Amino acid sequence: MPVTEAAWRPRLRDSVIVQTDGGTLLFLCLADRTVKRFACDPFVKDVVRLLDGTRSIGEIGALARGDDPEAEQRVAEVVQILAEERLLSRTRDPERDFRLLGEERAGFYDRQLRLFQDFCDEGLAPETSGVGLQRRVDGATAAVCGVGGIGGWVALALAVAGVGRIRLCDFDRVERSNLTRQVVFRVGDVGAPKVEAAAARLREANPYVEVETFDRRIGGAGDLEDVVAGADVVVGAADLPTPNDVAGWVSEACWPRVPHIMGTGYAYHIGVLGTSIVPGRTACWACVRAETFADHGRDGMETVVGKREKAGAMGALCGLVGNILAWEALRLIAGLPPALGGRWSEVDFWPLEIRSRAVPRRPGCPTCGT
Ligand SMILES: [Zn+2]
């Protein structure tokens, strides 16, 4: 809203605290730890104290310097600068906005709504209100292919965030050896279809989401047609017969309509983060494979001792990978820019470092080339 708008009731962002050493006003944004400094005078300090969304520019001017005919203009100037520096909220009363979801939902999603509001205030989101982002999440459909060590964490995070319809696809049954890392299963679920046990847990975690199950082995892109149809995002986190086979089928089923995120691997202390494939914006799966296939110089070699059937893994590390993928899925659903698209990222949990490199669209790629 322009500063000249008489109805505007400017309000400082909730993530911003303001301190002064007398000569300088420091605006510390807790959302990203940035600090912005301005010369301080008593008038500006008074104005900043009054930016709580309840007063117009004129009212702030009258309170800050009652007898000064220039006060309103000076307030407008201060507010203009703070707005340009993204220190003001884009809504005057966020809690009133949140209640548009209904009291119960507003209470359930309260902290997430505050985060979403801050994305809006920072100008990162395509909305001005956190409620707008929550409605995007509520209205979205996400599919998770493979509900195991990675997919289970993804599905749970999407459910508690409120993704309206979640589709789960897996053919497996819960085993005791799953329980150290597959967060949605309990001892009592052993022997049950993974999709059914996971769906029950998701519904317990958030009663506002619908869960659909596909108790099915994935053997090609055709097996995923109904799973991905109309979805806003798909996470491919199945590892049989191999993670790369499933990733290829997920990508084939999704291209060119549905953004998809690959959960292609976590074992021992290395996790692969994505990549995300957003048709029209990022490299396709074939380009990602072309870029990464020659890693470690193994191309064309004869295997003497192959990969073991079972790799070491633990729940804490599965959770870190899965929740990063879920964060990426929520970004795509909410209309925020992807973080894992067009690059290949691996996290090494031993030194706790992320290694990342760009994966461009190959110019001549028949799928994504420009
Ligand atoms: Zn391509």
Short mmCIF file of C-alpha atoms and ligand atoms in Angstrom, two decimals:
data_model
loop_
_atom_site.label_atom_id
_atom_site.label_comp_id
_atom_site.label_asym_id
_atom_site.label_seq_id
_atom_site.Cartn_x
_atom_site.Cartn_y
_atom_site.Cartn_z
CA MET A 1 0.00 0.00 0.00
CA PRO A 2 1.45 3.44 -0.87
CA VAL A 3 2.50 5.63 2.02
CA THR A 4 0.03 8.30 0.94
CA GLU A 5 -2.91 5.94 1.48
CA ALA A 6 -4.89 7.49 4.37
CA ALA A 7 -6.17 4.12 5.58
CA TRP A 8 -2.69 2.63 5.94
CA ARG A 9 -1.75 1.65 9.49
CA PRO A 10 1.97 0.86 9.21
CA ARG A 11 3.31 -1.93 11.36
CA LEU A 12 6.83 -3.17 12.00
CA ARG A 13 7.52 -6.77 10.99
CA ASP A 14 7.19 -9.21 13.88
CA SER A 15 10.68 -10.57 13.19
CA VAL A 16 12.29 -7.14 13.63
CA ILE A 17 13.65 -5.80 16.89
CA VAL A 18 14.95 -2.25 17.21
CA GLN A 19 17.76 -1.05 19.45
CA THR A 20 19.64 2.19 19.82
CA ASP A 21 22.95 3.32 21.24
CA GLY A 22 21.69 6.89 21.21
CA GLY A 23 23.11 7.96 17.85
CA THR A 24 22.07 5.01 15.71
CA LEU A 25 18.90 2.95 15.39
CA LEU A 26 19.62 -0.72 14.67
CA PHE A 27 16.93 -2.83 13.05
CA LEU A 28 17.80 -6.48 13.60
CA CYS A 29 15.76 -8.89 11.50
CA LEU A 30 15.60 -12.20 13.39
CA ALA A 31 14.39 -13.99 10.24
CA ASP A 32 17.72 -13.69 8.44
CA ARG A 33 19.99 -12.03 11.04
CA THR A 34 20.50 -8.93 8.93
CA VAL A 35 21.10 -5.60 10.64
CA LYS A 36 20.12 -2.25 9.14
CA ARG A 37 21.37 0.99 10.67
CA PHE A 38 19.85 4.47 10.54
CA ALA A 39 20.81 7.75 12.14
CA CYS A 40 18.62 8.12 15.20
CA ASP A 41 16.90 11.21 16.48
CA PRO A 42 14.24 11.27 19.20
CA PHE A 43 11.44 11.87 16.68
CA VAL A 44 12.32 8.81 14.57
CA LYS A 45 12.60 6.69 17.72
CA ASP A 46 9.10 7.80 18.80
CA VAL A 47 7.71 7.05 15.34
CA VAL A 48 9.20 3.54 15.31
CA ARG A 49 7.61 2.81 18.70
CA LEU A 50 4.20 3.72 17.27
CA LEU A 51 4.36 1.42 14.22
CA ASP A 52 2.03 -1.26 15.59
CA GLY A 53 -0.65 -1.30 12.91
CA THR A 54 -3.26 0.63 14.92
CA ARG A 55 -2.50 4.19 13.80
CA SER A 56 -2.54 6.14 10.56
CA ILE A 57 0.41 8.27 9.43
CA GLY A 58 -1.44 11.39 10.65
CA GLU A 59 -2.14 9.88 14.07
CA ILE A 60 1.49 8.83 14.47
CA GLY A 61 2.57 12.36 13.49
CA ALA A 62 0.24 13.91 16.08
CA LEU A 63 1.48 11.59 18.82
CA ALA A 64 5.16 11.90 17.97
CA ARG A 65 5.26 15.69 17.64
CA GLY A 66 1.83 17.20 18.33
CA ASP A 67 2.55 20.83 17.48
CA ASP A 68 4.82 20.37 14.45
CA PRO A 69 2.94 21.02 11.17
CA GLU A 70 5.61 19.04 9.31
CA ALA A 71 5.28 15.97 11.55
CA GLU A 72 2.94 14.00 9.29
CA GLN A 73 5.22 14.53 6.29
CA ARG A 74 8.24 13.44 8.31
CA VAL A 75 6.43 10.31 9.50
CA ALA A 76 5.56 9.53 5.88
CA GLU A 77 9.23 9.85 4.94
CA VAL A 78 10.37 7.55 7.75
CA VAL A 79 7.70 5.00 6.89
CA GLN A 80 8.62 5.13 3.21
CA ILE A 81 12.25 4.31 3.99
CA LEU A 82 11.30 1.47 6.35
CA ALA A 83 8.93 0.05 3.72
CA GLU A 84 11.67 0.15 1.07
CA GLU A 85 14.01 -1.64 3.47
CA ARG A 86 11.31 -4.33 3.96
CA LEU A 87 11.12 -3.63 7.69
CA LEU A 88 7.33 -3.20 7.68
CA SER A 89 4.68 -5.89 7.58
CA ARG A 90 2.39 -6.13 4.60
CA THR A 91 -0.60 -6.65 6.86
CA ARG A 92 -1.71 -4.43 9.76
CA ASP A 93 -3.30 -7.14 11.85
CA PRO A 94 -1.94 -10.62 11.10
CA GLU A 95 -3.93 -12.34 13.84
CA ARG A 96 -7.18 -11.02 12.42
CA ASP A 97 -6.06 -12.34 9.01
CA PHE A 98 -5.18 -15.74 10.49
CA ARG A 99 -8.70 -16.09 11.95
CA LEU A 100 -10.06 -16.02 8.38
CA LEU A 101 -9.08 -19.71 8.38
CA GLY A 102 -11.46 -20.28 11.32
CA GLU A 103 -10.45 -20.24 14.99
CA GLU A 104 -9.43 -23.90 15.15
CA ARG A 105 -7.24 -23.93 12.07
CA ALA A 106 -5.75 -20.56 12.96
CA GLY A 107 -4.75 -22.02 16.32
CA PHE A 108 -3.35 -25.22 14.77
CA TYR A 109 -1.25 -23.43 12.17
CA ASP A 110 -0.37 -20.38 14.32
CA ARG A 111 3.44 -20.55 14.25
CA GLN A 112 3.56 -21.61 10.62
CA LEU A 113 1.28 -18.71 9.70
CA ARG A 114 3.71 -16.34 11.41
CA LEU A 115 6.56 -17.77 9.35
CA PHE A 116 4.50 -17.51 6.17
CA GLN A 117 3.62 -13.90 7.07
CA ASP A 118 7.30 -13.11 7.38
CA PHE A 119 7.99 -14.60 3.93
CA CYS A 120 5.31 -12.22 2.63
CA ASP A 121 6.70 -9.24 4.54
CA GLU A 122 10.19 -9.94 3.19
CA GLY A 123 8.78 -9.98 -0.36
CA LEU A 124 9.72 -13.63 -0.93
CA ALA A 125 6.18 -14.85 -1.52
CA PRO A 126 3.58 -14.21 -4.22
CA GLU A 127 1.07 -13.12 -1.52
CA THR A 128 0.82 -10.28 1.00
CA SER A 129 -0.69 -12.42 3.74
CA GLY A 130 0.52 -15.60 5.41
CA VAL A 131 -3.05 -16.83 5.19
CA GLY A 132 -2.71 -16.73 1.40
CA LEU A 133 0.27 -19.09 1.58
CA GLN A 134 -1.53 -21.43 4.00
CA ARG A 135 -4.49 -21.54 1.60
CA ARG A 136 -2.12 -22.59 -1.20
CA VAL A 137 -0.85 -25.38 1.04
CA ASP A 138 -4.38 -26.39 2.11
CA GLY A 139 -5.48 -26.54 -1.52
CA ALA A 140 -2.50 -28.53 -2.76
CA THR A 141 -2.08 -32.17 -3.71
CA ALA A 142 1.29 -33.84 -3.09
CA ALA A 143 2.35 -37.38 -3.93
CA VAL A 144 5.08 -39.28 -2.13
CA CYS A 145 6.38 -42.32 -4.01
CA GLY A 146 8.11 -44.61 -1.54
CA VAL A 147 7.17 -44.31 2.13
CA GLY A 148 10.41 -45.49 3.71
CA GLY A 149 13.40 -43.88 5.37
CA ILE A 150 13.10 -40.65 3.39
CA GLY A 151 9.49 -40.66 2.14
CA GLY A 152 8.00 -41.24 5.58
CA TRP A 153 9.60 -38.09 6.96
CA VAL A 154 8.56 -36.16 3.85
CA ALA A 155 4.96 -37.32 4.17
CA LEU A 156 4.80 -36.48 7.88
CA ALA A 157 6.22 -32.99 7.35
CA LEU A 158 3.78 -32.31 4.52
CA ALA A 159 0.90 -33.53 6.67
CA VAL A 160 1.66 -31.37 9.70
CA ALA A 161 2.15 -28.37 7.38
CA GLY A 162 -1.40 -28.97 6.13
CA VAL A 163 -0.99 -30.11 2.52
CA GLY A 164 -4.64 -30.78 1.74
CA ARG A 165 -4.37 -34.08 -0.16
CA ILE A 166 -1.42 -36.40 0.24
CA ARG A 167 -1.04 -39.51 -1.92
CA LEU A 168 1.21 -42.28 -0.67
CA CYS A 169 2.55 -44.98 -3.00
CA ASP A 170 4.49 -48.03 -1.78
CA PHE A 171 4.18 -51.81 -2.13
CA ASP A 172 6.11 -52.79 0.97
CA ARG A 173 5.10 -54.12 4.39
CA VAL A 174 6.47 -52.69 7.65
CA GLU A 175 9.40 -54.65 9.10
CA ARG A 176 11.00 -54.43 12.54
CA SER A 177 14.25 -53.27 10.94
CA ASN A 178 12.42 -50.21 9.56
CA LEU A 179 11.58 -48.78 12.96
CA THR A 180 14.89 -47.06 13.77
CA ARG A 181 14.51 -44.71 10.82
CA GLN A 182 11.02 -44.79 9.31
CA VAL A 183 9.32 -42.32 11.58
CA VAL A 184 5.69 -42.97 10.66
CA PHE A 185 5.72 -46.62 11.79
CA ARG A 186 5.30 -48.14 15.25
CA VAL A 187 6.00 -51.61 16.61
CA GLY A 188 2.32 -52.45 16.25
CA ASP A 189 2.47 -51.73 12.49
CA VAL A 190 4.92 -54.58 11.70
CA GLY A 191 3.45 -56.65 8.88
CA ALA A 192 0.96 -53.97 7.80
CA PRO A 193 1.05 -52.32 4.37
CA LYS A 194 3.32 -49.29 4.67
CA VAL A 195 0.87 -46.96 2.95
CA GLU A 196 -1.94 -47.88 5.36
CA ALA A 197 0.17 -47.54 8.50
CA ALA A 198 1.61 -44.24 7.26
CA ALA A 199 -1.83 -42.90 6.31
CA ALA A 200 -3.14 -43.63 9.80
CA ARG A 201 -0.21 -41.75 11.35
CA LEU A 202 -0.66 -38.76 9.04
CA ARG A 203 -4.36 -38.52 9.83
CA GLU A 204 -3.56 -38.58 13.56
CA ALA A 205 -0.94 -35.88 13.08
CA ASN A 206 -3.26 -33.49 11.26
CA PRO A 207 -7.01 -34.07 11.01
CA TYR A 208 -7.33 -31.41 8.29
CA VAL A 209 -5.51 -33.41 5.60
CA GLU A 210 -6.84 -36.16 3.34
CA VAL A 211 -4.60 -39.12 2.61
CA GLU A 212 -4.99 -41.47 -0.37
CA THR A 213 -3.07 -44.73 -0.58
CA PHE A 214 -1.67 -46.67 -3.53
CA ASP A 215 -0.46 -50.08 -2.31
CA ARG A 216 1.55 -50.74 -5.43
CA ARG A 217 4.99 -51.74 -6.68
CA ILE A 218 6.45 -49.20 -9.12
CA GLY A 219 7.83 -50.92 -12.23
CA GLY A 220 7.58 -48.10 -14.77
CA ALA A 221 6.20 -44.61 -15.38
CA GLY A 222 2.79 -46.09 -16.26
CA ASP A 223 2.35 -47.27 -12.65
CA LEU A 224 2.43 -43.66 -11.49
CA GLU A 225 -0.07 -42.12 -13.89
CA ASP A 226 -2.93 -41.83 -11.39
CA VAL A 227 -0.56 -41.11 -8.49
CA VAL A 228 0.84 -37.94 -10.08
CA ALA A 229 -2.25 -36.83 -12.05
CA GLY A 230 -3.18 -33.29 -11.05
CA ALA A 231 -0.56 -33.16 -8.27
CA ASP A 232 1.17 -29.89 -7.43
CA VAL A 233 4.36 -31.64 -6.43
CA VAL A 234 5.68 -35.20 -6.37
CA VAL A 235 8.51 -36.53 -4.23
CA GLY A 236 10.20 -39.65 -5.57
CA ALA A 237 11.69 -41.47 -2.59
CA ALA A 238 11.43 -45.15 -3.56
CA ASP A 239 14.63 -47.15 -3.88
CA LEU A 240 13.55 -50.41 -5.57
CA PRO A 241 14.66 -51.72 -7.96
CA THR A 242 17.18 -48.82 -7.76
CA PRO A 243 16.76 -45.18 -6.73
CA ASN A 244 17.79 -43.97 -10.18
CA ASP A 245 15.32 -46.28 -11.95
CA VAL A 246 12.46 -44.99 -9.82
CA ALA A 247 13.61 -41.39 -10.22
CA GLY A 248 13.54 -41.85 -14.00
CA TRP A 249 10.01 -43.26 -13.89
CA VAL A 250 8.80 -40.51 -11.56
CA SER A 251 10.26 -37.90 -13.88
CA GLU A 252 8.75 -39.54 -16.97
CA ALA A 253 5.31 -39.64 -15.32
CA CYS A 254 5.54 -36.02 -14.15
CA TRP A 255 7.10 -34.33 -17.18
CA PRO A 256 6.10 -31.74 -18.39
CA ARG A 257 3.28 -30.85 -16.03
CA VAL A 258 4.23 -31.65 -12.44
CA PRO A 259 7.24 -30.33 -10.48
CA HIS A 260 9.04 -33.22 -8.81
CA ILE A 261 11.77 -33.69 -6.25
CA MET A 262 14.09 -36.65 -6.20
CA GLY A 263 14.91 -38.40 -2.97
CA THR A 264 17.53 -40.47 -4.71
CA GLY A 265 19.69 -41.41 -1.85
CA TYR A 266 20.81 -41.51 1.71
CA ALA A 267 23.21 -44.11 3.10
CA TYR A 268 25.85 -44.11 5.84
CA HIS A 269 26.56 -40.39 6.32
CA ILE A 270 25.90 -39.04 2.82
CA GLY A 271 22.49 -37.73 1.76
CA VAL A 272 21.49 -36.47 -1.67
CA LEU A 273 19.31 -33.35 -1.56
CA GLY A 274 17.02 -33.43 -4.56
CA THR A 275 17.43 -32.43 -7.22
CA SER A 276 14.19 -30.59 -7.93
CA ILE A 277 12.90 -30.67 -11.45
CA VAL A 278 10.54 -27.85 -12.33
CA PRO A 279 9.47 -28.11 -15.98
CA GLY A 280 10.29 -24.91 -17.85
CA ARG A 281 12.64 -23.68 -15.10
CA THR A 282 15.29 -26.28 -14.31
CA ALA A 283 17.32 -29.05 -15.91
CA CYS A 284 15.37 -32.24 -16.58
CA TRP A 285 16.27 -35.63 -15.09
CA ALA A 286 18.18 -36.67 -18.24
CA CYS A 287 20.36 -33.57 -17.92
CA VAL A 288 20.93 -34.28 -14.23
CA ARG A 289 21.92 -37.88 -15.01
CA ALA A 290 24.23 -36.75 -17.82
CA GLU A 291 25.93 -34.33 -15.42
CA THR A 292 26.32 -36.76 -12.52
CA PHE A 293 26.69 -40.19 -14.20
CA ALA A 294 30.44 -39.87 -14.64
CA ASP A 295 30.95 -39.04 -10.93
CA HIS A 296 33.86 -40.94 -9.38
CA GLY A 297 35.12 -41.90 -12.87
CA ARG A 298 33.32 -45.28 -12.84
CA ASP A 299 31.68 -44.98 -16.25
CA GLY A 300 32.09 -48.19 -18.28
CA MET A 301 33.94 -50.15 -15.57
CA GLU A 302 33.37 -53.79 -14.74
CA THR A 303 32.00 -54.36 -11.23
CA VAL A 304 34.15 -56.74 -9.21
CA VAL A 305 32.45 -56.33 -5.83
CA GLY A 306 29.06 -54.67 -6.02
CA LYS A 307 26.96 -52.57 -3.66
CA ARG A 308 25.71 -54.46 -0.61
CA GLU A 309 21.99 -55.06 -0.38
CA LYS A 310 21.65 -53.18 2.92
CA ALA A 311 23.41 -49.92 3.73
CA GLY A 312 23.94 -48.39 7.15
CA ALA A 313 21.40 -45.70 8.04
CA MET A 314 19.82 -44.02 11.04
CA GLY A 315 16.60 -42.13 11.68
CA ALA A 316 18.18 -38.84 12.68
CA LEU A 317 19.95 -38.57 9.33
CA CYS A 318 16.97 -39.85 7.30
CA GLY A 319 14.97 -37.13 9.02
CA LEU A 320 17.41 -34.41 8.04
CA VAL A 321 17.33 -35.43 4.36
CA GLY A 322 13.57 -36.05 4.30
CA ASN A 323 12.74 -32.77 5.99
CA ILE A 324 14.91 -30.79 3.58
CA LEU A 325 13.02 -32.42 0.70
CA ALA A 326 9.72 -31.61 2.41
CA TRP A 327 10.81 -27.98 2.84
CA GLU A 328 11.54 -27.89 -0.89
CA ALA A 329 8.12 -29.40 -1.67
CA LEU A 330 6.40 -26.81 0.54
CA ARG A 331 8.31 -24.01 -1.18
CA LEU A 332 7.05 -25.21 -4.56
CA ILE A 333 3.49 -25.62 -3.27
CA ALA A 334 3.45 -22.17 -1.65
CA GLY A 335 4.80 -20.47 -4.79
CA LEU A 336 8.23 -19.75 -3.25
CA PRO A 337 11.28 -20.29 -5.45
CA PRO A 338 12.86 -23.77 -5.31
CA ALA A 339 16.21 -24.11 -3.54
CA LEU A 340 17.32 -27.46 -4.97
CA GLY A 341 16.50 -26.96 -8.67
CA GLY A 342 19.24 -26.83 -11.30
CA ARG A 343 21.88 -28.13 -8.93
CA TRP A 344 23.18 -31.33 -7.42
CA SER A 345 23.66 -31.20 -3.68
CA GLU A 346 24.97 -33.77 -1.27
CA VAL A 347 25.22 -33.41 2.47
CA ASP A 348 28.03 -35.16 4.31
CA PHE A 349 26.83 -35.50 7.87
CA TRP A 350 30.28 -36.34 9.21
CA PRO A 351 31.83 -32.87 8.76
CA LEU A 352 28.24 -31.55 8.43
CA GLU A 353 28.84 -29.90 5.08
CA ILE A 354 26.72 -29.48 1.97
CA ARG A 355 28.50 -29.81 -1.36
CA SER A 356 26.64 -28.36 -4.27
CA ARG A 357 27.21 -27.81 -7.95
CA ALA A 358 25.14 -26.35 -10.76
CA VAL A 359 23.39 -28.67 -13.23
CA PRO A 360 22.55 -26.65 -16.33
CA ARG A 361 20.01 -27.51 -19.00
CA ARG A 362 22.00 -29.00 -21.90
CA PRO A 363 21.46 -26.73 -24.90
CA GLY A 364 20.52 -29.60 -27.21
CA CYS A 365 18.42 -31.57 -24.68
CA PRO A 366 15.28 -32.85 -26.44
CA THR A 367 13.36 -32.58 -23.13
CA CYS A 368 14.36 -29.31 -21.47
CA GLY A 369 16.76 -27.65 -23.96
CA THR A 370 15.99 -24.13 -24.98
ZN ZN B 1 17.28 -31.77 -20.20
#
